[in-house]
Tab-separated table of C-alpha atoms in Angstrom:
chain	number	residue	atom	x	y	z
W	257	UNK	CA	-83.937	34.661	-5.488
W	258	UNK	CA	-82.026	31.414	-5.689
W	259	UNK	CA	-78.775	31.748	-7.148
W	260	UNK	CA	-79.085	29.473	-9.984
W	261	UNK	CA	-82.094	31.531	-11.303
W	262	UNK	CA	-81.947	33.626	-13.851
W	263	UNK	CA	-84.551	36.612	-15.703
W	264	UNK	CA	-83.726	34.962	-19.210
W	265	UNK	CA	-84.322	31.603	-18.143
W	266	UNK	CA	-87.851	32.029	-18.968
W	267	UNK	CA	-90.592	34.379	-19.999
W	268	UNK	CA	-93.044	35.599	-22.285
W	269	UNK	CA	-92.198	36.554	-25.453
W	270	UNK	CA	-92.279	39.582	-27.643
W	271	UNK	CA	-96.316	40.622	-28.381
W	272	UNK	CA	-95.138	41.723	-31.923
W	273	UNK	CA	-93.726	38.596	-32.739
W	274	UNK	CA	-96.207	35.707	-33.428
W	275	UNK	CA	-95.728	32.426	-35.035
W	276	UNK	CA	-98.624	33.557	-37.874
W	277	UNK	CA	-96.572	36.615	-38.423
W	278	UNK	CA	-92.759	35.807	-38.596
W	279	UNK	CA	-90.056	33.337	-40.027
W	280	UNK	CA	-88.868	31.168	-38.545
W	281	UNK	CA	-91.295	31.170	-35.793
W	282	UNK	CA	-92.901	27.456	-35.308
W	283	UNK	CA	-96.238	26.363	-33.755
W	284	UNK	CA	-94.610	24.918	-30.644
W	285	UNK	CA	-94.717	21.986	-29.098
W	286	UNK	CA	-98.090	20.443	-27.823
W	287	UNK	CA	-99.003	17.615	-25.433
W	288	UNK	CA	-100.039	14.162	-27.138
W	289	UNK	CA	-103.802	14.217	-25.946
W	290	UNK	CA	-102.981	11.746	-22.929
W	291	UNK	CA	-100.122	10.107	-23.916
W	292	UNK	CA	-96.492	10.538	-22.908
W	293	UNK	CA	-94.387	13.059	-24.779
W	294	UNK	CA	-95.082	15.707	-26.786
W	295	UNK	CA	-94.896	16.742	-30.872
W	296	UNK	CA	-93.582	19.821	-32.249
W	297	UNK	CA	-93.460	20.426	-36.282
W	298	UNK	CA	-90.266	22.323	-37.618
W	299	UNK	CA	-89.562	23.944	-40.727
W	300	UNK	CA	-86.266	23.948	-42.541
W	301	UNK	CA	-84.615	26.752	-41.338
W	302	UNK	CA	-86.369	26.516	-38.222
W	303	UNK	CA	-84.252	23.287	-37.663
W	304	UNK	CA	-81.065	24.881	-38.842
W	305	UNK	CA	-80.700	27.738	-36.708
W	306	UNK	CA	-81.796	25.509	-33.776
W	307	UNK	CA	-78.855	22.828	-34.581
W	308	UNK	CA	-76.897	25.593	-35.053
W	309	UNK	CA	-77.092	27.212	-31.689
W	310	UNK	CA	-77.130	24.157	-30.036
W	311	UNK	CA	-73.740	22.956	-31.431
W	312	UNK	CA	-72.327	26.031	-30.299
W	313	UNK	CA	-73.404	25.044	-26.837
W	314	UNK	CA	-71.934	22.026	-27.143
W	315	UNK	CA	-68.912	23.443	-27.979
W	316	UNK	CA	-68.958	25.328	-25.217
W	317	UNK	CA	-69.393	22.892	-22.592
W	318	UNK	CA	-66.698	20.500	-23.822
W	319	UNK	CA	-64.770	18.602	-21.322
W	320	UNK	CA	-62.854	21.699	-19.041
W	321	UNK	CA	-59.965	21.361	-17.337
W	322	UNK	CA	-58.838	18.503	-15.463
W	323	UNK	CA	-56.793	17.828	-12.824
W	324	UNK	CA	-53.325	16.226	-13.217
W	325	UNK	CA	-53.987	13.481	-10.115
W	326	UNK	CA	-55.441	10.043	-11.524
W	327	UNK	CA	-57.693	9.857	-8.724
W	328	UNK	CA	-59.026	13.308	-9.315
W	329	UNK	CA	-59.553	12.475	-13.252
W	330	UNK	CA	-61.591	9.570	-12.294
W	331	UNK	CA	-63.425	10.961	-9.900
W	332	UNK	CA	-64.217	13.831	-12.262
W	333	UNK	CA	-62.776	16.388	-9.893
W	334	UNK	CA	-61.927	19.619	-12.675
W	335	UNK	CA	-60.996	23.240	-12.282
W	336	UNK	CA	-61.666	25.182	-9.709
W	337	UNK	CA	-61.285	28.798	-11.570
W	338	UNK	CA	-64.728	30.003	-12.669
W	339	UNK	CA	-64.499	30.337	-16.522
W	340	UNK	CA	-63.654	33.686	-18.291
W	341	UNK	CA	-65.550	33.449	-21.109
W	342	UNK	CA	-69.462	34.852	-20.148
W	343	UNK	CA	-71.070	32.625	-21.909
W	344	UNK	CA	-69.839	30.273	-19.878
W	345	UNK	CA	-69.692	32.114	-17.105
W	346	UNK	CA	-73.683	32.315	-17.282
W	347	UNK	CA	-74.096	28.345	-18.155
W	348	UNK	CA	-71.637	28.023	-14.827
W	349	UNK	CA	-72.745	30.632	-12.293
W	350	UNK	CA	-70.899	30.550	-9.010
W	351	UNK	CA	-72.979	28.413	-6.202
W	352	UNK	CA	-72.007	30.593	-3.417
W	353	UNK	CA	-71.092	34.890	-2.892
W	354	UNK	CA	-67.481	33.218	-0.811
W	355	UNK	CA	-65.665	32.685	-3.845
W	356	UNK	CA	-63.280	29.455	-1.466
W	357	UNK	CA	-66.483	27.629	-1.068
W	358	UNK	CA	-68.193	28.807	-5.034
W	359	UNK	CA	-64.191	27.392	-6.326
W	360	UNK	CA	-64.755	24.031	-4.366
W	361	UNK	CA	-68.335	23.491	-5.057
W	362	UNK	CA	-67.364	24.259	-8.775
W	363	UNK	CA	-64.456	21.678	-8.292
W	364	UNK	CA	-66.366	19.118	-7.460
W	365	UNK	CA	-69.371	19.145	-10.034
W	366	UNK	CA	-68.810	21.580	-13.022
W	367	UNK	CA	-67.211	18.404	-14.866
W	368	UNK	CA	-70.701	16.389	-14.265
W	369	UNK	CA	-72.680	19.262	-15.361
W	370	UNK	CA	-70.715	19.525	-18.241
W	371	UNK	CA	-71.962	16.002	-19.013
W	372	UNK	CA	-75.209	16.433	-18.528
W	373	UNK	CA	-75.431	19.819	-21.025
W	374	UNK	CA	-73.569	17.852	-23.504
W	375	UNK	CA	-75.748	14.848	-23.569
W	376	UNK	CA	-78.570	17.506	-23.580
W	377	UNK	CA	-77.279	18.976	-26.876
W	378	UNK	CA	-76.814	15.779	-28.275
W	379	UNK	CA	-80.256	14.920	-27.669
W	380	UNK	CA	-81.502	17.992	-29.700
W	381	UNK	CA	-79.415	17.533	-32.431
W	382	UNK	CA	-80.236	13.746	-32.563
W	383	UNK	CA	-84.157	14.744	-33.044
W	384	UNK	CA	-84.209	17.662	-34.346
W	385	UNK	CA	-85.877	17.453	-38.068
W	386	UNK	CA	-87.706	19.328	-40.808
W	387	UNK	CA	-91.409	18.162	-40.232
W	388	UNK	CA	-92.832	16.291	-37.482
W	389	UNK	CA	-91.062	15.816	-34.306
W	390	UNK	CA	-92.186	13.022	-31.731
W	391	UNK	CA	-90.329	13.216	-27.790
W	392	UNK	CA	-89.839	10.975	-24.930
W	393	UNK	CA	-90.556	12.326	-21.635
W	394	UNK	CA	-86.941	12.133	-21.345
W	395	UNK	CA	-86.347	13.547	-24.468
W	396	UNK	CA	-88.297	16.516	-23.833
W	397	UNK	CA	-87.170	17.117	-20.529
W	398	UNK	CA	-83.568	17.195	-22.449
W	399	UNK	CA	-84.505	19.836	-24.866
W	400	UNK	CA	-86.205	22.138	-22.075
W	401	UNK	CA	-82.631	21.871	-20.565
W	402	UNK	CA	-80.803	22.438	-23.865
W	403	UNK	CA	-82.855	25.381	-25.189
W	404	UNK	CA	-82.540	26.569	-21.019
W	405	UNK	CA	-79.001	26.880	-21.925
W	406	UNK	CA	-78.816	27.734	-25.732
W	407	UNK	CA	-81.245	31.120	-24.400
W	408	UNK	CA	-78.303	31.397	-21.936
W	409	UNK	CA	-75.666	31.403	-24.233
W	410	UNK	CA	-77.210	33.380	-26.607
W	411	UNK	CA	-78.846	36.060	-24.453
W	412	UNK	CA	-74.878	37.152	-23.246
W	413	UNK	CA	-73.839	36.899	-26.584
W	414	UNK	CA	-76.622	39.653	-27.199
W	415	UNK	CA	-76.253	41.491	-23.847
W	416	UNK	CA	-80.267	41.057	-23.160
W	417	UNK	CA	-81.885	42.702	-19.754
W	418	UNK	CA	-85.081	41.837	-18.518
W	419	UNK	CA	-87.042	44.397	-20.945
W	420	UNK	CA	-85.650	42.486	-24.078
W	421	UNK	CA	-88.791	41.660	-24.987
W	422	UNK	CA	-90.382	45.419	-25.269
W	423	UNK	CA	-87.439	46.234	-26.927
W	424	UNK	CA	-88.490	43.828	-29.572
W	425	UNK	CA	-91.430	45.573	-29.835
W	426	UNK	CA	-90.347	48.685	-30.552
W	427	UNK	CA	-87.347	47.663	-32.563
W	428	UNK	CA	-87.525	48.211	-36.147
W	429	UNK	CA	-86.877	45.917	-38.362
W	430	UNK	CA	-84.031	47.278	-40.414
W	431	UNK	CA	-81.940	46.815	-36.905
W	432	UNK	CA	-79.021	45.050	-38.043
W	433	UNK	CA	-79.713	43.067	-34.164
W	434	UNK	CA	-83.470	42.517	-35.089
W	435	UNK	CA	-82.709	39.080	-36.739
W	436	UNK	CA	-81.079	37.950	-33.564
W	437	UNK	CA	-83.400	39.586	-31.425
W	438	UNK	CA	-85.872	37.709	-33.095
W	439	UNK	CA	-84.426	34.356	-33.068
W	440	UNK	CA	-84.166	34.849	-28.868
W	441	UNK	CA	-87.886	35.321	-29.015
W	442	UNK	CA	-88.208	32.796	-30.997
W	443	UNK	CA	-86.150	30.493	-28.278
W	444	UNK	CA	-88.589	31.901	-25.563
W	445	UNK	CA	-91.661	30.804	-27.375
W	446	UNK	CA	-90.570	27.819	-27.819
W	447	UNK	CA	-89.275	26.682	-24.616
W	448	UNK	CA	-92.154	28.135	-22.983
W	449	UNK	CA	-94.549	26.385	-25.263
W	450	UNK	CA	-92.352	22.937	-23.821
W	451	UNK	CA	-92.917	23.944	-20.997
W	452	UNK	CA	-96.715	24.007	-21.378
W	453	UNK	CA	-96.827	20.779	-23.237
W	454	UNK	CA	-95.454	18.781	-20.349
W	455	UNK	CA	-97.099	20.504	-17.461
């Protein structure tokens, strides 16, 4: 398995949980019928929790470290340490088992993906409304990325395993955790339903 993979990057979601039978729980996105893009309709609080999650994200991948040298800022040469925090340990996984050549690769391009999860974020929040929702290509391909990484951050926050979703099944639902577990089924259905749209 490629190192950067992960068993909560993607995957189906819970059989109990369907968007007929649960709140918030959306239709997904679909394609536009030949056109570029795709549409998605939100409701309110469907659109809150989302923004919410995702500015926690971006909050998380603020600007790290830096390096003291001018050159180094510039060049956007950052820390070499691989972060403490899981959630960012799981949005930053080491590139290699060495940990020398996992601290230089993460030297040398942590700071640029950094960049590119922030302006990821950004993009959700930007088009993320009650009601209809009309993406870009690109803007699409941004939110597959973003809710890639919210399900991430969220999923370590929750401690999920590979069986998270037939422990939703059998979960009740006066679980203090069900609401949660919920809303990360909720993030699987809808990235996988992205992911359907555009392929």
């Amino acid at each position: 398995m490629c190192r950067f993979s992960t068993p909560t990057a993607c995957g189906r979601h819970s059989s109990r949980i369907r968007p007929s039978e649960a709140e918030p729980l959306s239709s997904g996105f679909s394609s536009r019928h030949g056109k570029p893009g795709v549409l998605a309709s939100f409701e309110p609080a469907e659109v809150s929790i989302l923004r919410s999650l995702v500015a926690h994200v971006l909050d998380l991948v603020a600007p790290g470290q830096t390096s003291d040298d001018p050159l180094e800022r510039a060049l956007g040469i950052g820390d070499a340490e691989p972060p403490m925090e899981p959630e960012l340990a799981r949005l930053f996984p080491a590139a290699y088992e060495d940990e020398q050549d996992a601290a230089e690769f993460r030297r040398y391009t942590e700071a640029t993906l950094r960049d590119g999860k922030r302006a990821d974020a950004q993009t959700v929040l930007d088009t993320a409304k009650p009601g209809a929702v009309e993406l870009t290509p690109e803007q699409a391909q941004a939110w597959l990325r973003s809710l890639n990484d919210v399900r991430l951050a969220f999923g370590t926050r929750l401690g999920v395993t590979e069986e998270v979703h037939d422990q939703i099944d059998t979960m009740s639902a006066e679980d203090p955790l069900y609401p949660a577990y919920v809303t990360y089924d909720w993030l699987t259905y809808l990235q996988d339903s992205l992911v359907r749209a555009l392929w």
